[in-house]
mmCIF file of N, CA and C in Angstrom:
data_model
loop_
_atom_site.group_PDB
_atom_site.id
_atom_site.type_symbol
_atom_site.label_atom_id
_atom_site.label_comp_id
_atom_site.label_asym_id
_atom_site.label_seq_id
_atom_site.Cartn_x
_atom_site.Cartn_y
_atom_site.Cartn_z
ATOM 1 N N ILE A 58 96.547 123.409 112.224
ATOM 2 C CA ILE A 58 97.845 123.442 111.567
ATOM 3 C C ILE A 58 97.955 124.784 110.848
ATOM 4 N N SER A 59 99.024 125.477 111.117
ATOM 5 C CA SER A 59 99.241 126.784 110.496
ATOM 6 C C SER A 59 100.278 126.680 109.395
ATOM 7 N N LYS A 60 100.279 127.658 108.501
ATOM 8 C CA LYS A 60 101.270 127.701 107.433
ATOM 9 C C LYS A 60 102.671 127.725 108.044
ATOM 10 N N GLY A 61 103.537 126.880 107.499
ATOM 11 C CA GLY A 61 104.915 126.814 107.985
ATOM 12 C C GLY A 61 105.139 125.791 109.092
ATOM 13 N N ASP A 62 104.045 125.231 109.663
ATOM 14 C CA ASP A 62 104.195 124.206 110.696
ATOM 15 C C ASP A 62 104.781 122.939 110.096
ATOM 16 N N TRP A 63 105.638 122.289 110.846
ATOM 17 C CA TRP A 63 106.206 121.011 110.430
ATOM 18 C C TRP A 63 105.329 119.892 110.960
ATOM 19 N N ILE A 64 105.100 118.895 110.123
ATOM 20 C CA ILE A 64 104.300 117.740 110.530
ATOM 21 C C ILE A 64 105.153 116.500 110.317
ATOM 22 N N ARG A 65 105.224 115.668 111.324
ATOM 23 C CA ARG A 65 105.980 114.416 111.201
ATOM 24 C C ARG A 65 104.993 113.260 111.206
ATOM 25 N N ILE A 66 105.115 112.407 110.210
ATOM 26 C CA ILE A 66 104.254 111.232 110.114
ATOM 27 C C ILE A 66 105.128 110.005 110.308
ATOM 28 N N SER A 67 104.846 109.237 111.332
ATOM 29 C CA SER A 67 105.610 108.018 111.608
ATOM 30 C C SER A 67 105.017 106.862 110.800
ATOM 31 N N ILE A 68 105.736 106.470 109.771
ATOM 32 C CA ILE A 68 105.251 105.384 108.908
ATOM 33 C C ILE A 68 105.136 104.086 109.697
ATOM 34 N N ARG A 69 106.107 103.817 110.556
ATOM 35 C CA ARG A 69 106.056 102.601 111.378
ATOM 36 C C ARG A 69 104.804 102.604 112.248
ATOM 37 N N ALA A 70 104.505 103.757 112.848
ATOM 38 C CA ALA A 70 103.318 103.838 113.704
ATOM 39 C C ALA A 70 102.042 103.609 112.901
ATOM 40 N N ILE A 71 101.967 104.160 111.705
ATOM 41 C CA ILE A 71 100.777 103.969 110.857
ATOM 42 C C ILE A 71 100.637 102.505 110.458
ATOM 43 N N ASN A 72 101.754 101.880 110.082
ATOM 44 C CA ASN A 72 101.705 100.478 109.647
ATOM 45 C C ASN A 72 101.438 99.509 110.796
ATOM 46 N N CYS A 73 101.560 99.975 112.033
ATOM 47 C CA CYS A 73 101.377 99.089 113.196
ATOM 48 C C CYS A 73 100.246 99.536 114.115
ATOM 49 N N GLN A 74 99.325 100.348 113.630
ATOM 50 C CA GLN A 74 98.220 100.821 114.462
ATOM 51 C C GLN A 74 97.288 99.679 114.832
ATOM 52 N N GLU A 75 97.169 99.430 116.121
ATOM 53 C CA GLU A 75 96.279 98.363 116.581
ATOM 54 C C GLU A 75 94.813 98.686 116.295
ATOM 55 N N GLU A 76 94.472 99.978 116.277
ATOM 56 C CA GLU A 76 93.087 100.373 115.995
ATOM 57 C C GLU A 76 92.690 99.982 114.570
ATOM 58 N N VAL A 77 93.664 99.919 113.685
ATOM 59 C CA VAL A 77 93.402 99.582 112.287
ATOM 60 C C VAL A 77 93.632 98.096 112.030
ATOM 61 N N TRP A 78 94.794 97.591 112.426
ATOM 62 C CA TRP A 78 95.214 96.244 112.060
ATOM 63 C C TRP A 78 94.856 95.172 113.082
ATOM 64 N N GLY A 79 94.385 95.580 114.272
ATOM 65 C CA GLY A 79 94.011 94.612 115.294
ATOM 66 C C GLY A 79 95.121 94.403 116.310
ATOM 67 N N PRO A 80 94.866 93.561 117.320
ATOM 68 C CA PRO A 80 95.826 93.380 118.415
ATOM 69 C C PRO A 80 97.165 92.777 117.980
ATOM 70 N N ASP A 81 97.194 92.119 116.840
ATOM 71 C CA ASP A 81 98.458 91.515 116.378
ATOM 72 C C ASP A 81 99.150 92.398 115.336
ATOM 73 N N ALA A 82 98.901 93.705 115.385
ATOM 74 C CA ALA A 82 99.421 94.636 114.374
ATOM 75 C C ALA A 82 100.943 94.613 114.264
ATOM 76 N N ARG A 83 101.635 94.318 115.338
ATOM 77 C CA ARG A 83 103.100 94.334 115.322
ATOM 78 C C ARG A 83 103.701 92.965 114.977
ATOM 79 N N GLU A 84 102.849 91.997 114.726
ATOM 80 C CA GLU A 84 103.317 90.650 114.395
ATOM 81 C C GLU A 84 103.230 90.415 112.890
ATOM 82 N N PHE A 85 104.123 89.561 112.382
ATOM 83 C CA PHE A 85 104.072 89.185 110.972
ATOM 84 C C PHE A 85 102.907 88.229 110.791
ATOM 85 N N ASN A 86 101.934 88.653 110.018
ATOM 86 C CA ASN A 86 100.728 87.856 109.821
ATOM 87 C C ASN A 86 100.255 88.000 108.378
ATOM 88 N N PRO A 87 100.810 87.199 107.455
ATOM 89 C CA PRO A 87 100.413 87.330 106.051
ATOM 90 C C PRO A 87 98.945 87.007 105.796
ATOM 91 N N GLU A 88 98.297 86.307 106.700
ATOM 92 C CA GLU A 88 96.883 85.970 106.533
ATOM 93 C C GLU A 88 95.998 87.212 106.534
ATOM 94 N N ARG A 89 96.480 88.303 107.142
ATOM 95 C CA ARG A 89 95.665 89.516 107.233
ATOM 96 C C ARG A 89 95.352 90.094 105.858
ATOM 97 N N TRP A 90 96.132 89.754 104.824
ATOM 98 C CA TRP A 90 95.914 90.320 103.492
ATOM 99 C C TRP A 90 94.793 89.616 102.733
ATOM 100 N N ARG A 91 94.338 88.478 103.250
ATOM 101 C CA ARG A 91 93.196 87.807 102.606
ATOM 102 C C ARG A 91 91.922 88.608 102.767
ATOM 103 N N ASP A 92 91.767 89.195 103.940
ATOM 104 C CA ASP A 92 90.572 89.998 104.225
ATOM 105 C C ASP A 92 90.983 91.175 105.107
ATOM 106 N N PRO A 93 91.554 92.233 104.498
ATOM 107 C CA PRO A 93 92.023 93.372 105.293
ATOM 108 C C PRO A 93 90.883 94.050 106.041
ATOM 109 N N PRO A 94 91.173 94.639 107.190
ATOM 110 C CA PRO A 94 90.133 95.338 107.954
ATOM 111 C C PRO A 94 89.529 96.490 107.160
ATOM 112 N N LYS A 95 88.286 96.830 107.451
ATOM 113 C CA LYS A 95 87.598 97.911 106.740
ATOM 114 C C LYS A 95 88.315 99.253 106.913
ATOM 115 N N ALA A 96 88.897 99.487 108.079
ATOM 116 C CA ALA A 96 89.577 100.762 108.344
ATOM 117 C C ALA A 96 90.740 101.004 107.390
ATOM 118 N N VAL A 97 91.277 99.941 106.816
ATOM 119 C CA VAL A 97 92.427 100.055 105.927
ATOM 120 C C VAL A 97 92.057 100.755 104.621
ATOM 121 N N SER A 98 90.838 100.615 104.170
ATOM 122 C CA SER A 98 90.445 101.167 102.875
ATOM 123 C C SER A 98 90.505 102.697 102.833
ATOM 124 N N THR A 99 90.512 103.346 103.976
ATOM 125 C CA THR A 99 90.552 104.809 104.008
ATOM 126 C C THR A 99 91.974 105.349 104.105
ATOM 127 N N MET A 100 92.949 104.477 104.255
ATOM 128 C CA MET A 100 94.339 104.927 104.409
ATOM 129 C C MET A 100 95.011 105.087 103.054
ATOM 130 N N PRO A 101 95.799 106.145 102.873
ATOM 131 C CA PRO A 101 96.528 106.307 101.614
ATOM 132 C C PRO A 101 97.729 105.375 101.578
ATOM 133 N N GLY A 102 98.139 104.988 100.415
ATOM 134 C CA GLY A 102 99.312 104.144 100.287
ATOM 135 C C GLY A 102 99.374 103.538 98.905
ATOM 136 N N LEU A 103 100.532 103.040 98.542
ATOM 137 C CA LEU A 103 100.719 102.477 97.213
ATOM 138 C C LEU A 103 100.339 101.012 97.153
ATOM 139 N N ILE A 104 100.709 100.254 98.180
ATOM 140 C CA ILE A 104 100.477 98.814 98.173
ATOM 141 C C ILE A 104 99.696 98.429 99.414
ATOM 142 N N GLN A 105 98.511 97.914 99.235
ATOM 143 C CA GLN A 105 97.667 97.441 100.337
ATOM 144 C C GLN A 105 97.579 98.453 101.468
ATOM 145 N N GLN A 106 97.538 99.726 101.135
ATOM 146 C CA GLN A 106 97.417 100.795 102.106
ATOM 147 C C GLN A 106 98.552 100.798 103.130
ATOM 148 N N GLN A 107 99.696 100.306 102.746
ATOM 149 C CA GLN A 107 100.886 100.386 103.591
ATOM 150 C C GLN A 107 101.648 101.640 103.211
ATOM 151 N N MET A 108 102.131 102.368 104.180
ATOM 152 C CA MET A 108 102.855 103.607 103.921
ATOM 153 C C MET A 108 104.361 103.380 103.795
ATOM 154 N N SER A 109 104.789 102.140 103.693
ATOM 155 C CA SER A 109 106.216 101.825 103.662
ATOM 156 C C SER A 109 106.959 102.576 102.569
ATOM 157 N N PHE A 110 106.344 102.770 101.416
ATOM 158 C CA PHE A 110 106.986 103.476 100.314
ATOM 159 C C PHE A 110 106.508 104.920 100.234
ATOM 160 N N SER A 111 105.654 105.329 101.155
ATOM 161 C CA SER A 111 105.035 106.644 101.147
ATOM 162 C C SER A 111 104.128 106.755 99.925
ATOM 163 N N THR A 112 103.742 107.952 99.572
ATOM 164 C CA THR A 112 102.870 108.147 98.422
ATOM 165 C C THR A 112 103.000 109.579 97.930
ATOM 166 N N GLY A 113 102.568 109.836 96.743
ATOM 167 C CA GLY A 113 102.634 111.195 96.204
ATOM 168 C C GLY A 113 103.986 111.547 95.623
ATOM 169 N N PRO A 114 104.234 112.844 95.422
ATOM 170 C CA PRO A 114 105.463 113.285 94.743
ATOM 171 C C PRO A 114 106.743 113.007 95.538
ATOM 172 N N LYS A 115 106.620 112.745 96.823
ATOM 173 C CA LYS A 115 107.818 112.478 97.627
ATOM 174 C C LYS A 115 107.914 111.004 98.022
ATOM 175 N N SER A 116 107.322 110.148 97.215
ATOM 176 C CA SER A 116 107.368 108.720 97.535
ATOM 177 C C SER A 116 108.776 108.165 97.300
ATOM 178 N N CYS A 117 109.011 106.997 97.788
ATOM 179 C CA CYS A 117 110.325 106.350 97.728
ATOM 180 C C CYS A 117 110.793 106.179 96.275
ATOM 181 N N ILE A 118 112.019 106.604 95.994
ATOM 182 C CA ILE A 118 112.524 106.476 94.623
ATOM 183 C C ILE A 118 112.857 105.022 94.287
ATOM 184 N N GLY A 119 112.975 104.186 95.296
ATOM 185 C CA GLY A 119 113.285 102.777 95.054
ATOM 186 C C GLY A 119 112.059 101.890 94.929
ATOM 187 N N TYR A 120 110.867 102.492 95.006
ATOM 188 C CA TYR A 120 109.623 101.722 94.954
ATOM 189 C C TYR A 120 109.525 100.883 93.684
ATOM 190 N N LYS A 121 109.689 101.502 92.543
ATOM 191 C CA LYS A 121 109.566 100.778 91.269
ATOM 192 C C LYS A 121 110.672 99.737 91.135
ATOM 193 N N PHE A 122 111.884 100.069 91.598
ATOM 194 C CA PHE A 122 112.987 99.110 91.544
ATOM 195 C C PHE A 122 112.669 97.893 92.414
ATOM 196 N N GLY A 123 112.098 98.137 93.588
ATOM 197 C CA GLY A 123 111.708 97.032 94.468
ATOM 198 C C GLY A 123 110.671 96.133 93.822
ATOM 199 N N LEU A 124 109.673 96.732 93.164
ATOM 200 C CA LEU A 124 108.662 95.942 92.463
ATOM 201 C C LEU A 124 109.289 95.133 91.327
ATOM 202 N N MET A 125 110.218 95.760 90.599
ATOM 203 C CA MET A 125 110.882 95.061 89.505
ATOM 204 C C MET A 125 111.657 93.849 90.033
ATOM 205 N N GLN A 126 112.327 94.010 91.167
ATOM 206 C CA GLN A 126 113.067 92.887 91.748
ATOM 207 C C GLN A 126 112.131 91.754 92.141
ATOM 208 N N MET A 127 110.984 92.104 92.724
ATOM 209 C CA MET A 127 110.021 91.064 93.105
ATOM 210 C C MET A 127 109.480 90.335 91.879
ATOM 211 N N LYS A 128 109.201 91.079 90.807
ATOM 212 C CA LYS A 128 108.703 90.453 89.579
ATOM 213 C C LYS A 128 109.756 89.540 88.963
ATOM 214 N N ALA A 129 111.013 89.964 88.986
ATOM 215 C CA ALA A 129 112.096 89.140 88.437
ATOM 216 C C ALA A 129 112.248 87.856 89.250
ATOM 217 N N MET A 130 112.141 87.961 90.569
ATOM 218 C CA MET A 130 112.246 86.777 91.413
ATOM 219 C C MET A 130 111.072 85.830 91.161
ATOM 220 N N MET A 131 109.868 86.397 91.018
ATOM 221 C CA MET A 131 108.695 85.563 90.724
ATOM 222 C C MET A 131 108.873 84.832 89.396
ATOM 223 N N PHE A 132 109.404 85.525 88.385
ATOM 224 C CA PHE A 132 109.652 84.913 87.085
ATOM 225 C C PHE A 132 110.598 83.721 87.236
ATOM 226 N N CYS A 133 111.678 83.911 87.983
ATOM 227 C CA CYS A 133 112.661 82.825 88.166
ATOM 228 C C CYS A 133 112.047 81.647 88.903
ATOM 229 N N LEU A 134 111.219 81.921 89.910
ATOM 230 C CA LEU A 134 110.603 80.833 90.677
ATOM 231 C C LEU A 134 109.544 80.101 89.858
ATOM 232 N N ILE A 135 108.701 80.854 89.159
ATOM 233 C CA ILE A 135 107.593 80.245 88.417
ATOM 234 C C ILE A 135 108.088 79.379 87.269
ATOM 235 N N ARG A 136 109.136 79.799 86.594
ATOM 236 C CA ARG A 136 109.604 79.012 85.455
ATOM 237 C C ARG A 136 110.243 77.688 85.886
ATOM 238 N N ALA A 137 110.479 77.515 87.177
ATOM 239 C CA ALA A 137 111.043 76.272 87.684
ATOM 240 C C ALA A 137 109.966 75.200 87.874
ATOM 241 N N PHE A 138 108.692 75.564 87.706
ATOM 242 C CA PHE A 138 107.595 74.630 87.897
ATOM 243 C C PHE A 138 106.933 74.301 86.570
ATOM 244 N N GLU A 139 106.230 73.181 86.543
ATOM 245 C CA GLU A 139 105.428 72.807 85.388
ATOM 246 C C GLU A 139 103.968 72.939 85.792
ATOM 247 N N PHE A 140 103.173 73.555 84.927
ATOM 248 C CA PHE A 140 101.765 73.776 85.224
ATOM 249 C C PHE A 140 100.903 72.971 84.264
ATOM 250 N N GLU A 141 99.786 72.489 84.775
ATOM 251 C CA GLU A 141 98.817 71.786 83.948
ATOM 252 C C GLU A 141 97.432 72.086 84.505
ATOM 253 N N PRO A 142 96.414 71.992 83.672
ATOM 254 C CA PRO A 142 95.054 72.296 84.143
ATOM 255 C C PRO A 142 94.629 71.357 85.272
ATOM 256 N N ALA A 143 93.855 71.876 86.199
ATOM 257 C CA ALA A 143 93.366 71.067 87.317
ATOM 258 C C ALA A 143 92.191 70.196 86.894
ATOM 259 N N ILE A 144 91.523 70.578 85.795
ATOM 260 C CA ILE A 144 90.385 69.810 85.294
ATOM 261 C C ILE A 144 90.605 69.551 83.804
ATOM 262 N N PRO A 145 89.921 68.551 83.255
ATOM 263 C CA PRO A 145 90.069 68.293 81.817
ATOM 264 C C PRO A 145 89.641 69.502 80.982
ATOM 265 N N LYS A 146 90.255 69.656 79.828
ATOM 266 C CA LYS A 146 89.983 70.785 78.950
ATOM 267 C C LYS A 146 88.500 70.860 78.563
ATOM 268 N N GLU A 147 87.845 69.717 78.434
ATOM 269 C CA GLU A 147 86.453 69.683 78.041
ATOM 270 C C GLU A 147 85.537 70.305 79.097
ATOM 271 N N MET A 148 85.972 70.368 80.328
ATOM 272 C CA MET A 148 85.137 70.891 81.417
ATOM 273 C C MET A 148 85.257 72.421 81.561
ATOM 274 N N VAL A 149 86.166 73.018 80.814
ATOM 275 C CA VAL A 149 86.352 74.458 80.905
ATOM 276 C C VAL A 149 85.231 75.170 80.154
ATOM 277 N N ILE A 150 84.558 76.088 80.814
ATOM 278 C CA ILE A 150 83.468 76.837 80.207
ATOM 279 C C ILE A 150 83.973 78.246 79.935
ATOM 280 N N ARG A 151 83.878 78.661 78.690
ATOM 281 C CA ARG A 151 84.314 80.004 78.320
ATOM 282 C C ARG A 151 83.115 80.944 78.323
ATOM 283 N N ARG A 152 83.292 82.066 78.991
ATOM 284 C CA ARG A 152 82.232 83.061 79.050
ATOM 285 C C ARG A 152 82.805 84.395 78.615
ATOM 286 N N SER A 153 82.009 85.167 77.919
ATOM 287 C CA SER A 153 82.443 86.501 77.528
ATOM 288 C C SER A 153 81.776 87.528 78.417
ATOM 289 N N LEU A 154 82.404 88.688 78.510
ATOM 290 C CA LEU A 154 81.817 89.756 79.338
ATOM 291 C C LEU A 154 80.786 90.418 78.554
#
């Protein structure tokens, strides 16, 4: 690469690389986030090594707004439920670091 050369990075191609994500790279598979492939750890990115929002000084200006919207939606959904401990309070063991 020489000074002044233009480089095009296809975000869709990076997010769908079969060499990284496996043969189902182009399919919606939320289970893949439980145990991401090792190759993913070397990829740059803001969220789970996805380049959807890009990274660095030219990253998406809507990234933070998108996160805020997701947090607001989570707040609305979570407050609609009632939570209680799965085990009795006496069985909880407190440990300090």
